[in-house]
PDB file of C-alpha atoms and ligand atoms in Angstrom:
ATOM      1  CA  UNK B  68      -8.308 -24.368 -18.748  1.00  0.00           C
ATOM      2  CA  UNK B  69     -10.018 -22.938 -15.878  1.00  0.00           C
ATOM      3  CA  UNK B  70     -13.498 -24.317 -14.681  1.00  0.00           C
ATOM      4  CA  UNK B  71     -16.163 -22.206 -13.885  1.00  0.00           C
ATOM      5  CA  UNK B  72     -18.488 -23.336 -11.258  1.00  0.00           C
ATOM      6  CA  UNK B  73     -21.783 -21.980  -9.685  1.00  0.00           C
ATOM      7  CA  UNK B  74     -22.433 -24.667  -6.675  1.00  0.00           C
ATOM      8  CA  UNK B  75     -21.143 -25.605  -3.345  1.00  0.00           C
ATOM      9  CA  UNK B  76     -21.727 -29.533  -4.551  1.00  0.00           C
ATOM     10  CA  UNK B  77     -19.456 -28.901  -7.360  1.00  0.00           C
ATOM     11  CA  UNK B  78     -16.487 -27.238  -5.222  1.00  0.00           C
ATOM     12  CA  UNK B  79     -16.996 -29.855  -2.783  1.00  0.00           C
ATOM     13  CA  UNK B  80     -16.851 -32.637  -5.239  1.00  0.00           C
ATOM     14  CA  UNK B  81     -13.451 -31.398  -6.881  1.00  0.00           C
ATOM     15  CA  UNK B  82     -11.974 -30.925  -2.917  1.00  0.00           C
ATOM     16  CA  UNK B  83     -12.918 -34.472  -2.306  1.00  0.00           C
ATOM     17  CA  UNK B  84     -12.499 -36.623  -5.540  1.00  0.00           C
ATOM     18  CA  UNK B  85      -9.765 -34.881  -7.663  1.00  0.00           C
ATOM     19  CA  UNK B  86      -7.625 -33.391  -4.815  1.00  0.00           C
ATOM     20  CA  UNK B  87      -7.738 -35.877  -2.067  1.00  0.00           C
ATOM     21  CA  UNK B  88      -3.745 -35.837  -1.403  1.00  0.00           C
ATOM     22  CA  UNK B  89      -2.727 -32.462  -3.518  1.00  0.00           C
ATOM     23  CA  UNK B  90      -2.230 -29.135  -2.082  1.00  0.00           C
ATOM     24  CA  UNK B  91      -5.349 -26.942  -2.658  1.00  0.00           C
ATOM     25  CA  UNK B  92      -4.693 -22.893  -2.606  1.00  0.00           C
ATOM     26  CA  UNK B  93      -7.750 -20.501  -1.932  1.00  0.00           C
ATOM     27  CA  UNK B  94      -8.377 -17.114  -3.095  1.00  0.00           C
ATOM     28  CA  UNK B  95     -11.548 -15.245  -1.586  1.00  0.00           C
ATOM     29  CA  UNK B  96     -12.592 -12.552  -3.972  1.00  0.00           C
ATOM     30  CA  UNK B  97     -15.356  -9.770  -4.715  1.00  0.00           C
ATOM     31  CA  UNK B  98     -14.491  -9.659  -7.912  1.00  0.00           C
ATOM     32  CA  UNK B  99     -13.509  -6.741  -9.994  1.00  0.00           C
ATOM     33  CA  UNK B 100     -10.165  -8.399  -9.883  1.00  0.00           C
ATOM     34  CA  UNK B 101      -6.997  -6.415 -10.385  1.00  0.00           C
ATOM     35  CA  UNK B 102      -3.056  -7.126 -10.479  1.00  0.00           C
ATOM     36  CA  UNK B 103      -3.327  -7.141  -6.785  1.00  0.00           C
ATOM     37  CA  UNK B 104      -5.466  -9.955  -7.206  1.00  0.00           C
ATOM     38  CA  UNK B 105      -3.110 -11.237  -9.859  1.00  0.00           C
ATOM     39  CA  UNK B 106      -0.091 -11.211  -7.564  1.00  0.00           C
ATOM     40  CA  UNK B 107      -2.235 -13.099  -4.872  1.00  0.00           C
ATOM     41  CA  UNK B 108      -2.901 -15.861  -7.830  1.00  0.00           C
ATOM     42  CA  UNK B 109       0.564 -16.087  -8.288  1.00  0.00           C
ATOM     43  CA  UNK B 110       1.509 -16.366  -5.233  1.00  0.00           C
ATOM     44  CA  UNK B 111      -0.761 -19.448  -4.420  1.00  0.00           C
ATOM     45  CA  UNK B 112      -0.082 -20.868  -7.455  1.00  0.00           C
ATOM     46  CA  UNK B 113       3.622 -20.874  -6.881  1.00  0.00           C
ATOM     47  CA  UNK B 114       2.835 -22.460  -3.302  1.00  0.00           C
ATOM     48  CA  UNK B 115      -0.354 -25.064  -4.464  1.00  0.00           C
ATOM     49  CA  UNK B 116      -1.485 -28.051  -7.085  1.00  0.00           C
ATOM     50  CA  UNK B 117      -4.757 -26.636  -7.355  1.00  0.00           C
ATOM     51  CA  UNK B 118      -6.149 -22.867  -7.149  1.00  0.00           C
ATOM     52  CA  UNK B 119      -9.288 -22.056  -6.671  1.00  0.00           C
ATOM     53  CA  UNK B 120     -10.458 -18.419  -6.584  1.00  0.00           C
ATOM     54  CA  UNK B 121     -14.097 -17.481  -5.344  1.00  0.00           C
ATOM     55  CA  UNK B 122     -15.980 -14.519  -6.819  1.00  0.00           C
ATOM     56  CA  UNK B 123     -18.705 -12.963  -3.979  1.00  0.00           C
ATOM     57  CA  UNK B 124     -20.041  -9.723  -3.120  1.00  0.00           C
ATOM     58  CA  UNK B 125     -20.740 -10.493   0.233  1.00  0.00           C
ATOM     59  CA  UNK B 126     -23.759  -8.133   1.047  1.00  0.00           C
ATOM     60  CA  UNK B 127     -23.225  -8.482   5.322  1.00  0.00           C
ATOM     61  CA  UNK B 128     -19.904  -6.741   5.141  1.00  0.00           C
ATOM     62  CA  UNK B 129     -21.446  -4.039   3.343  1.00  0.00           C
ATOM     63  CA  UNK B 130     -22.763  -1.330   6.438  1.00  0.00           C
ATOM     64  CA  UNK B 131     -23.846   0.920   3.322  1.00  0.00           C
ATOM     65  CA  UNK B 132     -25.956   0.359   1.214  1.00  0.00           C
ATOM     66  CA  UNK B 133     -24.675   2.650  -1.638  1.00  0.00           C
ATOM     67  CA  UNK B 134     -21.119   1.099  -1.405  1.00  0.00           C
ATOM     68  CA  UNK B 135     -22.674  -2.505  -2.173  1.00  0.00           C
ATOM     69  CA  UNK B 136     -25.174  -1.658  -4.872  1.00  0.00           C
ATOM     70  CA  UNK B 137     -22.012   0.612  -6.729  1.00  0.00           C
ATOM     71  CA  UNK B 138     -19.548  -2.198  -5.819  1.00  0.00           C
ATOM     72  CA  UNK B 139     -18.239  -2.819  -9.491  1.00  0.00           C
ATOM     73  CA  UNK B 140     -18.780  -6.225 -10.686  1.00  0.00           C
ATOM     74  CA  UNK B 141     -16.496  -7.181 -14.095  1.00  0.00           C
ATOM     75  CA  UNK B 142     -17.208 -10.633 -14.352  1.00  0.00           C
ATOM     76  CA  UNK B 143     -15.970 -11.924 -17.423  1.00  0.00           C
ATOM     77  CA  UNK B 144     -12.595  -9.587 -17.153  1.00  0.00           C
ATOM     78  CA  UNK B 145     -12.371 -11.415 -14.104  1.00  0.00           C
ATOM     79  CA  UNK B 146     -12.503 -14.906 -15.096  1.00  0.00           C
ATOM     80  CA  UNK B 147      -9.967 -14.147 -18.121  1.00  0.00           C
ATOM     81  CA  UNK B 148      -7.791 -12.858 -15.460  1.00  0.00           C
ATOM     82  CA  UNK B 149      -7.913 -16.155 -13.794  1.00  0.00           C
ATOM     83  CA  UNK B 150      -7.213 -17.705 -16.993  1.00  0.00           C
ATOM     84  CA  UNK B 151      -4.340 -15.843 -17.786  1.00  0.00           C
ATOM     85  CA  UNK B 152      -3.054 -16.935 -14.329  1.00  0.00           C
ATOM     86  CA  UNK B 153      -4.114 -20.506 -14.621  1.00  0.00           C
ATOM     87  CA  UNK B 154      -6.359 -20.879 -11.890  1.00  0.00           C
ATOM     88  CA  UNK B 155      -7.717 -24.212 -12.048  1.00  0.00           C
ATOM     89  CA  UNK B 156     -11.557 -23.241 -10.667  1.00  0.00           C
ATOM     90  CA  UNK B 157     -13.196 -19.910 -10.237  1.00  0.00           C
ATOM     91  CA  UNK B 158     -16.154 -20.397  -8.292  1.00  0.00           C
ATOM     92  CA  UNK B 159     -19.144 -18.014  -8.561  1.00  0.00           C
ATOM     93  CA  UNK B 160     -21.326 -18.722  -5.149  1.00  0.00           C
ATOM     94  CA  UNK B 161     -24.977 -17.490  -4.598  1.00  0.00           C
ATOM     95  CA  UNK B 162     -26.263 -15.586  -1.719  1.00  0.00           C
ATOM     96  CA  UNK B 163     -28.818 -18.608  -1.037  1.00  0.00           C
ATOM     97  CA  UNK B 164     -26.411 -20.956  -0.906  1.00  0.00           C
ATOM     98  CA  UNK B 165     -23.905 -19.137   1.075  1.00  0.00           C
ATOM     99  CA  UNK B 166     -26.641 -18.022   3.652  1.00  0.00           C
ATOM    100  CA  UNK B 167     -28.592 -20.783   3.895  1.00  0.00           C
ATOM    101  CA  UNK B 168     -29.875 -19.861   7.189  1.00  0.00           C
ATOM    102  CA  UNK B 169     -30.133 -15.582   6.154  1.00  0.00           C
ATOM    103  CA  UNK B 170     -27.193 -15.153   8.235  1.00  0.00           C
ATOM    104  CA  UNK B 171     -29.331 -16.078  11.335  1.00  0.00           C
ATOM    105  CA  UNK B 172     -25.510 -17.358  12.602  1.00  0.00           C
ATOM    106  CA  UNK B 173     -22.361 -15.249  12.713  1.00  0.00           C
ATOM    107  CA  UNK B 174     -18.900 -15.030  13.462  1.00  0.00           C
ATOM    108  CA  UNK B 175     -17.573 -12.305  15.969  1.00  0.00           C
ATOM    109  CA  UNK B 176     -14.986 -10.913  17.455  1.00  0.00           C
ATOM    110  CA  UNK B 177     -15.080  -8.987  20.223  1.00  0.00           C
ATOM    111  CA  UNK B 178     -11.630  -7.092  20.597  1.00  0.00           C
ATOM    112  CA  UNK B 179      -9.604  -5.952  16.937  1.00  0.00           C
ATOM    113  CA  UNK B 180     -12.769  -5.775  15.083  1.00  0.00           C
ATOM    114  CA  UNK B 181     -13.988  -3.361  17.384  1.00  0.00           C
ATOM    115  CA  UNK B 182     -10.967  -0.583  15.902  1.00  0.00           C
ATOM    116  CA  UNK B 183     -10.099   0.578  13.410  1.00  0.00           C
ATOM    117  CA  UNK B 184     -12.294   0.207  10.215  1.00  0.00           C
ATOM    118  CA  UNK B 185     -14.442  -1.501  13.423  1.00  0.00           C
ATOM    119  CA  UNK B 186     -15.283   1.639  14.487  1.00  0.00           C
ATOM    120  CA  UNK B 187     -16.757   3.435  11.557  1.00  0.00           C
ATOM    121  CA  UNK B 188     -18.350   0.234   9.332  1.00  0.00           C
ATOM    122  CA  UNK B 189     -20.651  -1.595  12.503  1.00  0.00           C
ATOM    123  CA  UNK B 190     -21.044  -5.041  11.288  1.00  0.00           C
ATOM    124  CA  UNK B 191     -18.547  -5.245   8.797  1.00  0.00           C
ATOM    125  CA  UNK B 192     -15.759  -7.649  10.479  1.00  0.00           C
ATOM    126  CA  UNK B 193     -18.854 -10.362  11.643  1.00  0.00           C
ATOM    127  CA  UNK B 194     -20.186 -10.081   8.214  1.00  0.00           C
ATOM    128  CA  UNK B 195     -16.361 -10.410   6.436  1.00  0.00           C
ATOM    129  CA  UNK B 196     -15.733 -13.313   9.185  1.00  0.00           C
ATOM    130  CA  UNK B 197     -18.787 -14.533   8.823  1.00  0.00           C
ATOM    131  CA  UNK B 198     -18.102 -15.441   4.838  1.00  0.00           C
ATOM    132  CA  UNK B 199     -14.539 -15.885   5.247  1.00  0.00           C
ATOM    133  CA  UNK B 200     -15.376 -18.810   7.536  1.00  0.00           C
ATOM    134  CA  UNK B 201     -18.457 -20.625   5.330  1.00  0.00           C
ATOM    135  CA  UNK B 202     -16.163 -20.484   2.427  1.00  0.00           C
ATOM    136  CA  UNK B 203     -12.996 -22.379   4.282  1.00  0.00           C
ATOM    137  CA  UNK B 204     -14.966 -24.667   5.562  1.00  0.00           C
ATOM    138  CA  UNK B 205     -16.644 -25.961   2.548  1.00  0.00           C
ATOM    139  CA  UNK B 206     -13.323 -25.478   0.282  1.00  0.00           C
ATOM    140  CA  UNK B 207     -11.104 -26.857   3.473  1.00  0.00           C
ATOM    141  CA  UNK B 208      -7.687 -25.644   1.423  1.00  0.00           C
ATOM    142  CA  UNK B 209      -4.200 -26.048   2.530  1.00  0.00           C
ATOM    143  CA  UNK B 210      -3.284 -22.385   1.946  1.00  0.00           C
ATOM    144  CA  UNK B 211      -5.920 -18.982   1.648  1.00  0.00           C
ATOM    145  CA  UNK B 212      -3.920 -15.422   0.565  1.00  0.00           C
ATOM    146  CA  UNK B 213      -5.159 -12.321   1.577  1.00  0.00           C
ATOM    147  CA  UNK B 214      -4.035  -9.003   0.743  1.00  0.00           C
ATOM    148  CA  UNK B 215      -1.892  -6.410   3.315  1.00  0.00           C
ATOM    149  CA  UNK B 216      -3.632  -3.506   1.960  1.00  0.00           C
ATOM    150  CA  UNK B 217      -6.708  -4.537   4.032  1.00  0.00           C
ATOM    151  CA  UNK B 218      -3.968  -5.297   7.453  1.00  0.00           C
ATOM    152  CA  UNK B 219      -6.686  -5.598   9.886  1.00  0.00           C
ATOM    153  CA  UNK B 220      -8.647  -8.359   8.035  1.00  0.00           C
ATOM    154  CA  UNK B 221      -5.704 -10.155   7.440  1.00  0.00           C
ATOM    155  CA  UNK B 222      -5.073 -10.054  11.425  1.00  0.00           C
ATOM    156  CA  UNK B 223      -8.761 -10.892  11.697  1.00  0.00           C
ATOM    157  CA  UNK B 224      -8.470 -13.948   9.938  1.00  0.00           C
ATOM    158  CA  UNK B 225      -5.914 -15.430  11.122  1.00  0.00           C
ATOM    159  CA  UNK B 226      -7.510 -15.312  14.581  1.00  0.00           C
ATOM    160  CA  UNK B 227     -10.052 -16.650  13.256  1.00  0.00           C
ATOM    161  CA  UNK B 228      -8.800 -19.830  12.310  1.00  0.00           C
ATOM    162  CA  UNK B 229      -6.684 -20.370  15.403  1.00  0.00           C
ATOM    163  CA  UNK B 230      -9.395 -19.483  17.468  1.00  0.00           C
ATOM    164  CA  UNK B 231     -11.749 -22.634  15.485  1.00  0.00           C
ATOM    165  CA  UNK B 232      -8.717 -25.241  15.174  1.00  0.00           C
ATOM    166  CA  UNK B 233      -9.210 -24.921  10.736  1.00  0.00           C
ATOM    167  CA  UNK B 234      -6.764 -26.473   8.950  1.00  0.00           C
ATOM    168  CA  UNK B 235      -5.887 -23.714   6.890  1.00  0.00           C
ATOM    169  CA  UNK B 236      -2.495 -21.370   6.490  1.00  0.00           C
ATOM    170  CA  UNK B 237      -3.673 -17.892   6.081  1.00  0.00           C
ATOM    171  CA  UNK B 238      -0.869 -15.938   3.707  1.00  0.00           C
ATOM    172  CA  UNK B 239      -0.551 -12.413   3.768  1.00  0.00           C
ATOM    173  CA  UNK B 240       0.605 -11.077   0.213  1.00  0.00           C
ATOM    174  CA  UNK B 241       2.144  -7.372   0.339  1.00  0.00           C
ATOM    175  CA  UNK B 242       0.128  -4.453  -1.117  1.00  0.00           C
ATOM    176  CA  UNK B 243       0.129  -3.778  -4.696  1.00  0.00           C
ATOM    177  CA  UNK B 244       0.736  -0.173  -5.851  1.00  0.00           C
ATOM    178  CA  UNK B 245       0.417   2.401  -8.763  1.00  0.00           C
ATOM    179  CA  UNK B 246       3.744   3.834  -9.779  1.00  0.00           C
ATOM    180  CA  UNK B 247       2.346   6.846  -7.802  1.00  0.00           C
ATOM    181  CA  UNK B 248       1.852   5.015  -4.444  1.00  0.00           C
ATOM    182  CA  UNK B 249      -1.696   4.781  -4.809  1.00  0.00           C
ATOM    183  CA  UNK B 250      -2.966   1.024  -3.034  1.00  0.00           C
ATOM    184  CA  UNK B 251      -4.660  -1.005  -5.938  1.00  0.00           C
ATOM    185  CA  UNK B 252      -8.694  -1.001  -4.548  1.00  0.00           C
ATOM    186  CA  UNK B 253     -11.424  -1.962  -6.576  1.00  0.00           C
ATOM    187  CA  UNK B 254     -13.237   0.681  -5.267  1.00  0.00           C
ATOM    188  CA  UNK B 255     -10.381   3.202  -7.379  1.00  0.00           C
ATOM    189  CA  UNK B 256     -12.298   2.635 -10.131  1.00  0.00           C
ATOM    190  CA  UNK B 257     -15.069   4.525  -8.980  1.00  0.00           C
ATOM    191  CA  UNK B 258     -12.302   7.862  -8.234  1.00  0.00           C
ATOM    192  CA  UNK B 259     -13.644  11.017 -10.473  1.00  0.00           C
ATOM    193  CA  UNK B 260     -10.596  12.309 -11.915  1.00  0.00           C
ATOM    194  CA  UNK B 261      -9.434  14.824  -9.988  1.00  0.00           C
ATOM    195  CA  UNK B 262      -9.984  12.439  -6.798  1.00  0.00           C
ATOM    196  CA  UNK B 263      -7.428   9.831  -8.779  1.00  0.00           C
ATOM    197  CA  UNK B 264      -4.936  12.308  -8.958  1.00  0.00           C
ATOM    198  CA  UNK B 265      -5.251  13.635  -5.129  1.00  0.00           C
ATOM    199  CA  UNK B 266      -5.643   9.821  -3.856  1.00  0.00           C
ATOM    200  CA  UNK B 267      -2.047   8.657  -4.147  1.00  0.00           C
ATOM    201  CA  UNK B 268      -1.337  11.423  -1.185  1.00  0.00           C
ATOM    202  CA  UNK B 269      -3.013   9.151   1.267  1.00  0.00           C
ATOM    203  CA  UNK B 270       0.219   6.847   0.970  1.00  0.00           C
ATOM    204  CA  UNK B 271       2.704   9.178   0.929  1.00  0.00           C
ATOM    205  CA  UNK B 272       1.417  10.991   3.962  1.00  0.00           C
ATOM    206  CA  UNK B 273       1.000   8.161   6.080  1.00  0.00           C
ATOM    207  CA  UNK B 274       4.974   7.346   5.094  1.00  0.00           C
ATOM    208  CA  UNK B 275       6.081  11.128   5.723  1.00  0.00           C
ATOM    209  CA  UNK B 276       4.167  12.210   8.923  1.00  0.00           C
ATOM    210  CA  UNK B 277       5.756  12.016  11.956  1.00  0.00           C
ATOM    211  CA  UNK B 278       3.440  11.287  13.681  1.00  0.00           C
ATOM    212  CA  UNK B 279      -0.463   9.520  13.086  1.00  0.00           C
ATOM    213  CA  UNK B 280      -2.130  13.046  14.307  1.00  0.00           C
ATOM    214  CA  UNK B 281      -0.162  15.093  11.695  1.00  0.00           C
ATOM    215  CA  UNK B 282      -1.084  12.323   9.096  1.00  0.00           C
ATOM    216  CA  UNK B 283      -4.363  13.081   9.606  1.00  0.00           C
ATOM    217  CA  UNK B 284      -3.930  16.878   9.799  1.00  0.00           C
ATOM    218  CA  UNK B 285      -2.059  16.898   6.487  1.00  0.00           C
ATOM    219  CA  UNK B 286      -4.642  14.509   4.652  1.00  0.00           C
ATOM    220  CA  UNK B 287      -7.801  17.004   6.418  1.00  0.00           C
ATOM    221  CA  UNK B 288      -5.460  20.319   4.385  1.00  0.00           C
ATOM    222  CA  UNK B 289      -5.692  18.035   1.247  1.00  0.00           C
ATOM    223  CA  UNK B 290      -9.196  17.073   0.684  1.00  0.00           C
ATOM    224  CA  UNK B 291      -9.397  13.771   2.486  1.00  0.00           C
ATOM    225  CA  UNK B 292     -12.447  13.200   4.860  1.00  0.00           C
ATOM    226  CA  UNK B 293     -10.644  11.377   7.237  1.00  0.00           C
ATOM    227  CA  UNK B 294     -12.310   8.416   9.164  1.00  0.00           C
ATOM    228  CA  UNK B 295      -8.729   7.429  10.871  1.00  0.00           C
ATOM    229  CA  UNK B 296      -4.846   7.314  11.066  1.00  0.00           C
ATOM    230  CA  UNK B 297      -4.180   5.890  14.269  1.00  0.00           C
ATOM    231  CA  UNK B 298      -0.369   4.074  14.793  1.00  0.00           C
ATOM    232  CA  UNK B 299      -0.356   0.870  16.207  1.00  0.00           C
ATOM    233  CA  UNK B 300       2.911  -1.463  17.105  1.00  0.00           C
ATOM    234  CA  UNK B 301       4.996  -0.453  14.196  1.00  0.00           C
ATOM    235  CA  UNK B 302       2.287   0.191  11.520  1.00  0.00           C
ATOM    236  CA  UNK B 303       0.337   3.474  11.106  1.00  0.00           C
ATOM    237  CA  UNK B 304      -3.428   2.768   9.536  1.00  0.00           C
ATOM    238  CA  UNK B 305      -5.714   4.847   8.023  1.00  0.00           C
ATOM    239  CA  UNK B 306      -9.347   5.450   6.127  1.00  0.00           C
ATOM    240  CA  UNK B 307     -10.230   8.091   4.729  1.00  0.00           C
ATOM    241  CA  UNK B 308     -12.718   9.572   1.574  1.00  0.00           C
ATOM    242  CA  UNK B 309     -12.276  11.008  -1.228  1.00  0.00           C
ATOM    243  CA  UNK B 310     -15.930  12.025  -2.435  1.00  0.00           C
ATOM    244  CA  UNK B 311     -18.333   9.341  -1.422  1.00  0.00           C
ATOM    245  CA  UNK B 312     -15.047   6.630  -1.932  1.00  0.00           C
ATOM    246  CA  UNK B 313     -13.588   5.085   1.298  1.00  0.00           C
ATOM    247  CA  UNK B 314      -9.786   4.366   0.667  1.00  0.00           C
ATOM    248  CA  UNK B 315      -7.645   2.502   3.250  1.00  0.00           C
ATOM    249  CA  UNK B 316      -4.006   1.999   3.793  1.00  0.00           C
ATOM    250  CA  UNK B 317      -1.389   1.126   6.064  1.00  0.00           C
ATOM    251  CA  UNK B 318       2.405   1.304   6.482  1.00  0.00           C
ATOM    252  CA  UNK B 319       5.171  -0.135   8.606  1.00  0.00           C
ATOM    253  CA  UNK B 320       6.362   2.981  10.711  1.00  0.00           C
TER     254      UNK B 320
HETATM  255  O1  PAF E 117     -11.144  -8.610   0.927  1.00  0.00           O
HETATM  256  C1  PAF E 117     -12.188  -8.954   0.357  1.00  0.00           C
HETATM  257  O2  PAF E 117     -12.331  -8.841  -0.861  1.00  0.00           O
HETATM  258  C2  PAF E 117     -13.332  -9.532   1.181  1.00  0.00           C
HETATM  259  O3  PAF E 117     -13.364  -8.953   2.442  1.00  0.00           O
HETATM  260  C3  PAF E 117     -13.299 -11.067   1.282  1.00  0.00           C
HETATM  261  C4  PAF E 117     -12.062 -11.543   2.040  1.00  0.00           C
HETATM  262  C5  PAF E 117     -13.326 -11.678  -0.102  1.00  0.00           C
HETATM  263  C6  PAF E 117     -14.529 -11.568   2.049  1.00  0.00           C
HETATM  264  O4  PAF E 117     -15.712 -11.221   1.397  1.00  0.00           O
END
């Protein structure tokens, strides 16, 4: 049976008393879960005793306003989900309690975060650090899993917890995919139609092209509003938009 629970008390209380010597997997979430989610619940509950999944839109990652206020939020799919993949705890935070201090204090970095999706969302890695930090330190788990889709987070965080001696093993979990290719996003959801059907060619262009500038050529000729494909040791990244939809990717090269 998984246990819902709203407060940072309550979290705290089943880190200390239930789990003192037991393995304790994390799962940072906005919600709107999906299988990629799913396959990151596996994953740590393969590896973990206890699993606890958090569910927070965190509004200083957001550097648009539009995105945050349309970010889908599915609640009670979500926690079924969780069910189905018996996750012990889904927590359900509060901006108050998160931000005690109205995110007076931040986490940056000064060097990755400043490529990449860095360069076109200003704020978004100190905001995404920010909460990525507050929530390790009051769950303290053995393990958290992020996705690969979002690479460049993933990298992120893990310097992030070397950098501030946390106890934590970050696990990267490969990318979840549509039959077509297509990355599993929450943000798909919001695709029109025809944008679902032209959205898989982000993937298969950034495994074809030769090269990152004919990526980006190729996606321009088909629709994509491209923000960047830029190769980087071994991996070639990219965001681009389909309509008012951001869509990232990357692939090893
Ligand atoms: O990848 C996400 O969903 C978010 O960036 C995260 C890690 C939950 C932090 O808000």
């Amino acid at each position: 049976m998984t246990q819902v629970v709203t407060t940072i008390n309550e979290v705290k209380s089943i880190r200390k008393a239930v789990l003192k010597e037991k393995s304790v997997g994390f799962i940072p979430t906005m919600g709107a879960l999906h299988a990629g989610h799913a396959e990151l619940m596996k994953q740590a509950r393969k590896e973990n005793d206890y699993v606890i999944v958090s569910i927070f839109v965190n509004p200083t990652q957001f550097d648009n306003t539009e995105d945050l206020e349309k970010y889908p939020s599915t609640i009670q799919s979500d926690i079924r989900m969780a069910e189905k993949e018996t996750i012990n705890c889904v927590w359900l935070p509060k901006y108050s309690q998160i931000y005690p201090d109205e995110y007076k204090y931040k986490v940056s970095e000064s060097e990755l975060s400043k490529t990449l999706c860095g360069t076109h969302r200003p704020g978004h890695f100190d905001g995404m650090l920010t909460v990525v930090m507050r929530l390790l330190n009051i769950i303290k788990p053995t393990r958290a899993y992020f996705g690969e889709k979002d690479y460049q987070q993933l990298q992120l965080v893990r310097g992030l917890v070397q950098a501030f001696f946390m106890d934590t093993q970050i696990v990267g979990v490969p990318t979840v995919r549509e039959p077509t290719g297509l990355a599993l996003s929450s943000r798909n959801t919001r695709l029109k139609p025809e944008e679902k059907e032209n959205a898989p060619l982000l993937y298969k262009i950034l495994k074809l092209a030769k090269s990152d500038e004919d990526a980006r050529l190729d996606l321009e000729k088909n629709g994509f509003k491209v923000d960047y494909v830029q190769d980087i040791n071994g991996r070639r990244y990219a965001a681009a938009y389909l309509g008012p939809i951001r869509l990232i990717d990357n692939v090893k090269i």
